[in-house]
Backbone as numpy.savetxt, mean C-alpha at the origin, in Angstrom:
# Nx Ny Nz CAx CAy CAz Cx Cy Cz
9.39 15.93 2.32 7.95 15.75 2.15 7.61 15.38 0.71
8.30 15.83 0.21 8.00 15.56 -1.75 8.58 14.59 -1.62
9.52 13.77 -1.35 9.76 12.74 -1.72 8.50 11.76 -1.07
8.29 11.68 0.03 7.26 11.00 0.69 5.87 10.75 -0.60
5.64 12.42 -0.87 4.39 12.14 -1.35 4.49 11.31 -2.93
5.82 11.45 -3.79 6.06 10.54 -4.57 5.71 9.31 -4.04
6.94 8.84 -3.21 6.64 7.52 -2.59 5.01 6.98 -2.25
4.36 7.69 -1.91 2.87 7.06 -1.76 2.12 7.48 -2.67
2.19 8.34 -3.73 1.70 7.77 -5.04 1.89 6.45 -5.66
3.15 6.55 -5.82 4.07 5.26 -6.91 3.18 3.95 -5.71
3.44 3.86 -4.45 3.54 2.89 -3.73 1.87 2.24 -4.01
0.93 2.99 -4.19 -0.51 2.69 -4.20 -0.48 2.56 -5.75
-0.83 3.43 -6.59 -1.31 3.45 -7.40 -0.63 2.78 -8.86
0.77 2.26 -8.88 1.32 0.97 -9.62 0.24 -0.31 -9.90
-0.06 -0.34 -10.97 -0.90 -1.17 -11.69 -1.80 -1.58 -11.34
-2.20 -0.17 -11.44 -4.05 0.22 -10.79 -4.29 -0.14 -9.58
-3.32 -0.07 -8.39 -3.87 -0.76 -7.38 -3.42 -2.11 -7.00
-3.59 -2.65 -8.27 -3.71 -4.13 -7.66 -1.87 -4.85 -7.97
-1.83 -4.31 -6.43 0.05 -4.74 -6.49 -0.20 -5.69 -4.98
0.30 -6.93 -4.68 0.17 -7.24 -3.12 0.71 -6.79 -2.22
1.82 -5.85 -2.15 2.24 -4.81 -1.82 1.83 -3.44 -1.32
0.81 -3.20 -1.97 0.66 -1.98 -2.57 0.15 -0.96 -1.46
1.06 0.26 -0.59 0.59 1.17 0.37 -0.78 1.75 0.61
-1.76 1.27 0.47 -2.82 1.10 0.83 -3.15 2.27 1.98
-2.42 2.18 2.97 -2.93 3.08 3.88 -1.40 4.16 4.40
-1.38 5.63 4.28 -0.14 6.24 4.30 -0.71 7.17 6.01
0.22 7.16 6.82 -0.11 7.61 8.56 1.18 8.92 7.92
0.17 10.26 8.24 1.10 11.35 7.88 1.03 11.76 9.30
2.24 12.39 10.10 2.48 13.73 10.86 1.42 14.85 10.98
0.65 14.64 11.97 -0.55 15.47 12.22 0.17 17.37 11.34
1.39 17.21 11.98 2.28 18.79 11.69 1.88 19.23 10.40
2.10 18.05 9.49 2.42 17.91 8.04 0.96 17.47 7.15
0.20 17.08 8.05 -0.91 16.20 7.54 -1.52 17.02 6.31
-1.86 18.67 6.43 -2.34 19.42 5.59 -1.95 19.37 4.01
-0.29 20.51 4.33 0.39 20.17 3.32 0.70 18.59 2.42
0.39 17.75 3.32 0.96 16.35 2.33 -0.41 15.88 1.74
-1.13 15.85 1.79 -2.81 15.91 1.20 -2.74 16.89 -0.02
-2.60 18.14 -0.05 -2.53 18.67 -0.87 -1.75 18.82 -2.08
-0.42 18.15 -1.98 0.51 17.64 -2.82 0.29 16.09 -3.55
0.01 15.79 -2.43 -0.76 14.04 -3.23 -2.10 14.58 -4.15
-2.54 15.35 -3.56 -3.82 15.30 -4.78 -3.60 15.90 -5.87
-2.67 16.78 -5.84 -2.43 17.86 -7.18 -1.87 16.46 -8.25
-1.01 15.72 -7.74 0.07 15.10 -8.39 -1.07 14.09 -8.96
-1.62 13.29 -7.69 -3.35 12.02 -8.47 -4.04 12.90 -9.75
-3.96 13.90 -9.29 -5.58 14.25 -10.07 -4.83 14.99 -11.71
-3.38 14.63 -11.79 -2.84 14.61 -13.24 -3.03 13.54 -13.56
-2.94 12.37 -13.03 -2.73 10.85 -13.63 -4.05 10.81 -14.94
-3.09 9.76 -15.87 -3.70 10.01 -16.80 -4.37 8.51 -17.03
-6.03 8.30 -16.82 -6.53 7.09 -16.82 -6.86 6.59 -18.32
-6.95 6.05 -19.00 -7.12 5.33 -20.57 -6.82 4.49 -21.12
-6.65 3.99 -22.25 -6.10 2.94 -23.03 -4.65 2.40 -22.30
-4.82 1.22 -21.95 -3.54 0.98 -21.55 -2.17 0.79 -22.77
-2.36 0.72 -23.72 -1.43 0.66 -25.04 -1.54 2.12 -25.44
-2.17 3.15 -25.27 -1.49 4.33 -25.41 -0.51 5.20 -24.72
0.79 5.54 -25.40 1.81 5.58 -24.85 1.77 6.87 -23.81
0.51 7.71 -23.32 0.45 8.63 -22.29 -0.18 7.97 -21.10
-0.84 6.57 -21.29 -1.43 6.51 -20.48 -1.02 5.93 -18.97
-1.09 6.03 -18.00 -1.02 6.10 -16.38 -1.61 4.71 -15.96
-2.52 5.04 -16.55 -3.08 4.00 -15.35 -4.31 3.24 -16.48
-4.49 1.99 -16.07 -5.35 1.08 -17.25 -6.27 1.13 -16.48
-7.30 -0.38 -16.93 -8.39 -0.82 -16.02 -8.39 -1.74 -15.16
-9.08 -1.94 -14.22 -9.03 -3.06 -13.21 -8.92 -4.39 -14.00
-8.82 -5.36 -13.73 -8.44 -7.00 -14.17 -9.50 -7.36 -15.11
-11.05 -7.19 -14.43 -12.00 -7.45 -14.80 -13.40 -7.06 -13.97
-14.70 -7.19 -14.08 -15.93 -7.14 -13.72 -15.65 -7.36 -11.97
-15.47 -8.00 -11.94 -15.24 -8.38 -9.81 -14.94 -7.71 -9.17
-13.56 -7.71 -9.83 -12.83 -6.58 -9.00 -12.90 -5.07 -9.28
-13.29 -5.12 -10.26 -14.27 -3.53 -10.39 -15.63 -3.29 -9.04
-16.17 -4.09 -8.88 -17.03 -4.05 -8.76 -16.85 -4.05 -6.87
-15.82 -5.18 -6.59 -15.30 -4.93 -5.12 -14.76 -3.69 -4.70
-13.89 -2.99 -6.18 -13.61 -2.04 -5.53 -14.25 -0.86 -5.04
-15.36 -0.44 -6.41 -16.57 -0.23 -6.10 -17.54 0.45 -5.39
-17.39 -0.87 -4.20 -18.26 -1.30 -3.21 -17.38 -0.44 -2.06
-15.68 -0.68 -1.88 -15.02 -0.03 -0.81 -15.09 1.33 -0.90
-15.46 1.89 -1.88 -15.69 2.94 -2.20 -16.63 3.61 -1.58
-17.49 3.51 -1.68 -19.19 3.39 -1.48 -19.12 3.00 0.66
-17.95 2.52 0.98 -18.27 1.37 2.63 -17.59 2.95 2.65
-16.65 3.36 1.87 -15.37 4.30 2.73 -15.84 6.24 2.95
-16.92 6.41 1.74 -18.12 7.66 1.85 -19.12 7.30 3.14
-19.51 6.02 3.05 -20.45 5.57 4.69 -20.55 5.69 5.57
-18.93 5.24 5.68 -18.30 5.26 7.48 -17.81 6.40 7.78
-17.56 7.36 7.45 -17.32 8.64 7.21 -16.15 9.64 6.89
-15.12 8.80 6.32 -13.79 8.97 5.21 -13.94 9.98 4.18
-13.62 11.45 4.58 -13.69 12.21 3.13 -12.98 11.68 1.86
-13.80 11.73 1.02 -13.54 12.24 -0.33 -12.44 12.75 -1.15
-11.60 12.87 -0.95 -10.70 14.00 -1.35 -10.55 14.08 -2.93
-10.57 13.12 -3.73 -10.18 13.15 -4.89 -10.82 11.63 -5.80
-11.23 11.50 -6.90 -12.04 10.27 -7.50 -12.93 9.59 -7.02
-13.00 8.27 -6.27 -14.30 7.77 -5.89 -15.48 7.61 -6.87
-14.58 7.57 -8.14 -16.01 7.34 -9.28 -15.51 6.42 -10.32
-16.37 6.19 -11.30 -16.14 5.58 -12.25 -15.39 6.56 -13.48
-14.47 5.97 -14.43 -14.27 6.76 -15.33 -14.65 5.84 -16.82
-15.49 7.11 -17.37 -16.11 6.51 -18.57 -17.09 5.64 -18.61
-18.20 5.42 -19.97 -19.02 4.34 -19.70 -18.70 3.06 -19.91
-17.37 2.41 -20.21 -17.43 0.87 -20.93 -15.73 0.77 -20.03
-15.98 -0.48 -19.86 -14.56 -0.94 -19.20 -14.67 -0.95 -17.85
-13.36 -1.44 -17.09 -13.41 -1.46 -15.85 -12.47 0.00 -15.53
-12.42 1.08 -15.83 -11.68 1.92 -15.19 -12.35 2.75 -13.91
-11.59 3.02 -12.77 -11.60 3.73 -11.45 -10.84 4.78 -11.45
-11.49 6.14 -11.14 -10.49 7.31 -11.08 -9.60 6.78 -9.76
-8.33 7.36 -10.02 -7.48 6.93 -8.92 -7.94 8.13 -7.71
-8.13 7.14 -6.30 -9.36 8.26 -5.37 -8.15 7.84 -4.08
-8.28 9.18 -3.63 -7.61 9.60 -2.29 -9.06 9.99 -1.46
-9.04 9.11 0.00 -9.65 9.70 1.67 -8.79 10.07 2.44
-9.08 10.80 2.87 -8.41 11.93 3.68 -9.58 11.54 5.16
-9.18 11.66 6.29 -9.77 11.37 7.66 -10.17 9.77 7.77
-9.17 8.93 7.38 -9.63 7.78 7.59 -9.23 6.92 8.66
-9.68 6.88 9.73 -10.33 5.78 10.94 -9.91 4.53 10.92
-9.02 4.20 11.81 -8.30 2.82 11.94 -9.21 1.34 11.46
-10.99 1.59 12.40 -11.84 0.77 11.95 -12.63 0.48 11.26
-12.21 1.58 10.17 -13.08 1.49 9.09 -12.72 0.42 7.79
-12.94 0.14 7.02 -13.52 -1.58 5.82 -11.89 -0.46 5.15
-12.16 0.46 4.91 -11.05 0.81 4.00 -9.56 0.35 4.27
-9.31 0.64 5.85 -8.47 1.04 6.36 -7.82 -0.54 6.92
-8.87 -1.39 7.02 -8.61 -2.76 7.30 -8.00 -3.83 5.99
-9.23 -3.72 5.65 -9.08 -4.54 4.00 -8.42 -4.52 3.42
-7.94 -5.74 2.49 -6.84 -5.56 1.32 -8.26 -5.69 0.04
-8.02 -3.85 -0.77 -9.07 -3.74 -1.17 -7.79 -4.07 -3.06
-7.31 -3.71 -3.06 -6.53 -4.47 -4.61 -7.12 -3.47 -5.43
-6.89 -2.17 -5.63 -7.49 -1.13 -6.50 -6.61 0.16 -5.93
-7.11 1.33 -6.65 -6.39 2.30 -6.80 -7.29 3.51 -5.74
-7.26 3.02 -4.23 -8.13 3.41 -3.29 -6.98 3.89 -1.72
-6.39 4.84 -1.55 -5.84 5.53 -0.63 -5.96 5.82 0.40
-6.16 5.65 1.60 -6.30 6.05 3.15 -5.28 6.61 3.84
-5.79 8.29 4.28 -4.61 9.06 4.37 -4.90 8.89 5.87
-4.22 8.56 6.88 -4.73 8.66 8.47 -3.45 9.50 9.38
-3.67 10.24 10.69 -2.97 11.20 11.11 -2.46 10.46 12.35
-1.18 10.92 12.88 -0.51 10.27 13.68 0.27 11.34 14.19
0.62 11.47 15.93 1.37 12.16 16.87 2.47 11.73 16.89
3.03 10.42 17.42 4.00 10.24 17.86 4.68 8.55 17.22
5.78 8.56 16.80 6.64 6.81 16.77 5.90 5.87 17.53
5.10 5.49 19.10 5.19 4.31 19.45 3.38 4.05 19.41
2.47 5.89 18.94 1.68 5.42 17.98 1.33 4.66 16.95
2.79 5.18 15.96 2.41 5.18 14.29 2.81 3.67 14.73
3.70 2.88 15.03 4.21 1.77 15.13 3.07 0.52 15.59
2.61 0.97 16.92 1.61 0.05 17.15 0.22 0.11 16.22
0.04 1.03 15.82 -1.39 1.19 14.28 -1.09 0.74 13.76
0.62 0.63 12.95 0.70 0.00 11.77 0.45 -1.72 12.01
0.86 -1.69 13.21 0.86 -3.69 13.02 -0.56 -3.48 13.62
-1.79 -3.35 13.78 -2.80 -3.50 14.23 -3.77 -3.79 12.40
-3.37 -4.64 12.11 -3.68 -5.40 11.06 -3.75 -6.63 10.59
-4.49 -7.55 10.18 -3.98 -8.81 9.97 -2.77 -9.42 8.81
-2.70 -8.16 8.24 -1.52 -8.39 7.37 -0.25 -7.98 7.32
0.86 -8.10 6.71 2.04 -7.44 6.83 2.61 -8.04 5.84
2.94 -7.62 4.83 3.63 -8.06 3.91 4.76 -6.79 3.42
4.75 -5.54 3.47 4.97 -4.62 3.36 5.10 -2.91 4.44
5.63 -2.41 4.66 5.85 -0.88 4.91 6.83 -0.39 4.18
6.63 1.00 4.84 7.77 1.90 4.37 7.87 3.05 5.42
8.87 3.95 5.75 9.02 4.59 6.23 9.84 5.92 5.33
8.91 6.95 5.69 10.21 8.20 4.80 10.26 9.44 6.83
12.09 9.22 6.54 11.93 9.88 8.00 13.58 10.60 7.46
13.92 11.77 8.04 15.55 11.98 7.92 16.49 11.93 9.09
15.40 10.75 10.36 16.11 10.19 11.36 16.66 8.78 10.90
17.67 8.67 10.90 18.20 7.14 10.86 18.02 6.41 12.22
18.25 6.70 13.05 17.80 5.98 14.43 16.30 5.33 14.59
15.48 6.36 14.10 14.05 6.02 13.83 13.88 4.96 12.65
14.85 5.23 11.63 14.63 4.31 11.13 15.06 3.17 11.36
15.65 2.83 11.71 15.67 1.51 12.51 15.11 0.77 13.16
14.60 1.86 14.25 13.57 1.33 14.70 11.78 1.38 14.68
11.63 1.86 13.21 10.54 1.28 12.95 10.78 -0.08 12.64
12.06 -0.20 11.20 12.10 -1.57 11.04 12.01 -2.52 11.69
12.67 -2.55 12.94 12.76 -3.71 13.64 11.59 -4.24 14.67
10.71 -2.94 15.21 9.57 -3.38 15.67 8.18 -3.13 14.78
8.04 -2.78 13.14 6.88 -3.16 12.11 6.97 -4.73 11.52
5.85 -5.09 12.28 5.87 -6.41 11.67 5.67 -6.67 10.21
6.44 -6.76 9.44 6.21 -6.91 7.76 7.23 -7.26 7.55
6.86 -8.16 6.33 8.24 -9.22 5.88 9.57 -8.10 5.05
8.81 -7.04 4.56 9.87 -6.15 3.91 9.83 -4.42 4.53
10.71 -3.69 4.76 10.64 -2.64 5.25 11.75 -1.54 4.43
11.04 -0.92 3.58 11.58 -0.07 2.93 11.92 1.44 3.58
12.88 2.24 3.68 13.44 3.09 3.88 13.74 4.18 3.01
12.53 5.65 2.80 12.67 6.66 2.10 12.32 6.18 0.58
12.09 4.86 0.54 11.95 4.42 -0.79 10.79 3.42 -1.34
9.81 2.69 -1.69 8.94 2.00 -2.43 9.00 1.32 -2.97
8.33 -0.13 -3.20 8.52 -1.10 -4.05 9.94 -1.41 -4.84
10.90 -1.13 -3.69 12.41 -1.85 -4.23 12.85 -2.68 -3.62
13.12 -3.85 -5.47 13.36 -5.44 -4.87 14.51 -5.62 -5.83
15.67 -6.94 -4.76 16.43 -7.25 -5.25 16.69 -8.90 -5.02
16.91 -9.72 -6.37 16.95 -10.80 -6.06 17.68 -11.55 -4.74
18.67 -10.50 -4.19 19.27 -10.85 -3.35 19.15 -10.78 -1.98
17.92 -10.23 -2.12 16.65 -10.06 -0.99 15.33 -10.57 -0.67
15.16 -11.34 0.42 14.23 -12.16 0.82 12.90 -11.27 0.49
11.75 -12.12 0.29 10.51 -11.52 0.16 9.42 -12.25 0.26
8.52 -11.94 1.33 7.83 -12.69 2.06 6.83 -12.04 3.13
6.16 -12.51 3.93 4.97 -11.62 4.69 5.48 -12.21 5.76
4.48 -11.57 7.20 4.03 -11.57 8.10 2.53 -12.02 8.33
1.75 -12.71 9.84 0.98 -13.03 9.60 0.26 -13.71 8.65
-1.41 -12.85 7.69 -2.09 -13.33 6.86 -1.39 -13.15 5.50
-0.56 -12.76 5.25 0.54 -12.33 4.44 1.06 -13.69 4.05
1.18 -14.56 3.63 1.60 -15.78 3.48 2.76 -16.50 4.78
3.40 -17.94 3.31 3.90 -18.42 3.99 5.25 -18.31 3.43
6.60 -18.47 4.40 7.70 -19.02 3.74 8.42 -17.55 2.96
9.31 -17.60 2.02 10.06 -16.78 1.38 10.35 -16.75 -0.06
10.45 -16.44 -0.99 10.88 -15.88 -2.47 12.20 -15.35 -2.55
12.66 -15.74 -3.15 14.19 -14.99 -3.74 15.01 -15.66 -2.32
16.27 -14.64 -2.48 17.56 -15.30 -1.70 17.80 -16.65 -1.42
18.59 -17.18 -0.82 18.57 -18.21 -0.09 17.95 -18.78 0.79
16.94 -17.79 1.17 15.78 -18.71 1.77 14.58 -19.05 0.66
14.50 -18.08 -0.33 13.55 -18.90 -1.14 14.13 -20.60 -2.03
15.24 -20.33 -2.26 15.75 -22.00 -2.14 15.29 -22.79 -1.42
15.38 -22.55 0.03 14.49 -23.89 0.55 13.54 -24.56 0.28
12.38 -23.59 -0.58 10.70 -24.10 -0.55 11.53 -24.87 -2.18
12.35 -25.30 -2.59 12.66 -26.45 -3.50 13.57 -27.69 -2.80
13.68 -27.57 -1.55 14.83 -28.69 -1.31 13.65 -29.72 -0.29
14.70 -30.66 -0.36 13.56 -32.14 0.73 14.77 -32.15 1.64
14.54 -31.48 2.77 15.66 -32.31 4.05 15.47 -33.50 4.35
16.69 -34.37 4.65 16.91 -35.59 5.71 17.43 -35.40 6.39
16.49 -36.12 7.62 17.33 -36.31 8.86 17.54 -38.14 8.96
18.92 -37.94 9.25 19.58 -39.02 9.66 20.13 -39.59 10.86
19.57 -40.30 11.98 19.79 -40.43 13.20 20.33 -41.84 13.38
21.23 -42.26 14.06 21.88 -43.50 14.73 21.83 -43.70 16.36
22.53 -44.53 16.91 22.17 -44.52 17.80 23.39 -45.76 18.62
């Protein structure tokens, strides 16, 4: 479980949010749901928001004005629709773009949070019974560029991988890339591949040569 709740810290909240990657929405074990809420927030609500060139600091500011301001707004859609609170959901300080890093807790498959690629430091904790649940929720998205799974079934893990639609599927672990590994989406997630030998292709011109 501690490792998990590392993993969906690091996985969201890596450079403020705005990672294309970035675990956005974490489906805990109804069993577990309590305890893993309460460990994610102890661990958020140390992060240290400020100067990004000071050498304690965690977490900087958003890009700029926009995306402050989008994020914001998901903020504000995700208190609406009726997504607790659990932790930030505010501004920090008067000048700059900084966002306390904010965890919801009870968040709803159809809610703006839970859909959206919101690019900020904004968490959706949602509860799940069973594998052919968590599996079909997770691809009930228009995107896929990313999962992860933390399980100490290897069988399961497998087969999340092979039936979560996302171009990368991490195992017990987060945002680990190796040049020697393809990287790429699903769906609205782009097109095509990066790195390995398939990202070679998007530089080559095939010919076809036919006789007859």
């Amino acid at each position: 479980l501690d490792a998990a709740v590392q993993g969906a810290y690091v996985g969201l909240f890596l450079n403020q949010g705005q990672c294309c990657c970035a675990g956005s929405r974490v489906f805990v074990h109804r069993s577990r749901h309590e305890e893993f809420v309460e460990k994610l927030q102890a661990l958020t609500e140390q992060r240290k928001v400020g100067d990004p060139f000071a050498p304690d600091t965690q977490q900087g500011p958003q890009v700029d004005l926009s995306q402050f301001e989008k994020i914001m707004s998901y903020i504000e859609k995700g208190k609406e629709q009726g997504a607790r609170c659990v932790t930030g959901g505010e501004r920090v300080g008067d000048q700059g773009y900084f966002i306390a890093p904010t965890i919801f807790d009870e968040v709803q498959d159809d809610m703006a949070i839970a859909q959206d690629e919101i690019f900020g430091p904004v968490l959706s904790v949602l509860t799940f019974e069973d594998k052919d649940e968590i599996i079909r929720r997770a691809n009930n998205t228009f995107y896929g560029l990313a999962a992860a799974v933390w399980t100490r079934d290897v069988a399961l893990s497998h087969e999340f991988a092979a039936r979560v639609r996302a171009g990368t599927i991490w195992v017990n672990c987060y945002d680990v890339f190796d040049a020697a590994a393809p990287f790429g989406g699903f769906k609205q997630s782009g097109n095509g591949r990066e790195k390995a030998e398939w990202g070679l292709e998007e530089f080559l011109e095939v010919k076809a040569i036919m006789g007859a």
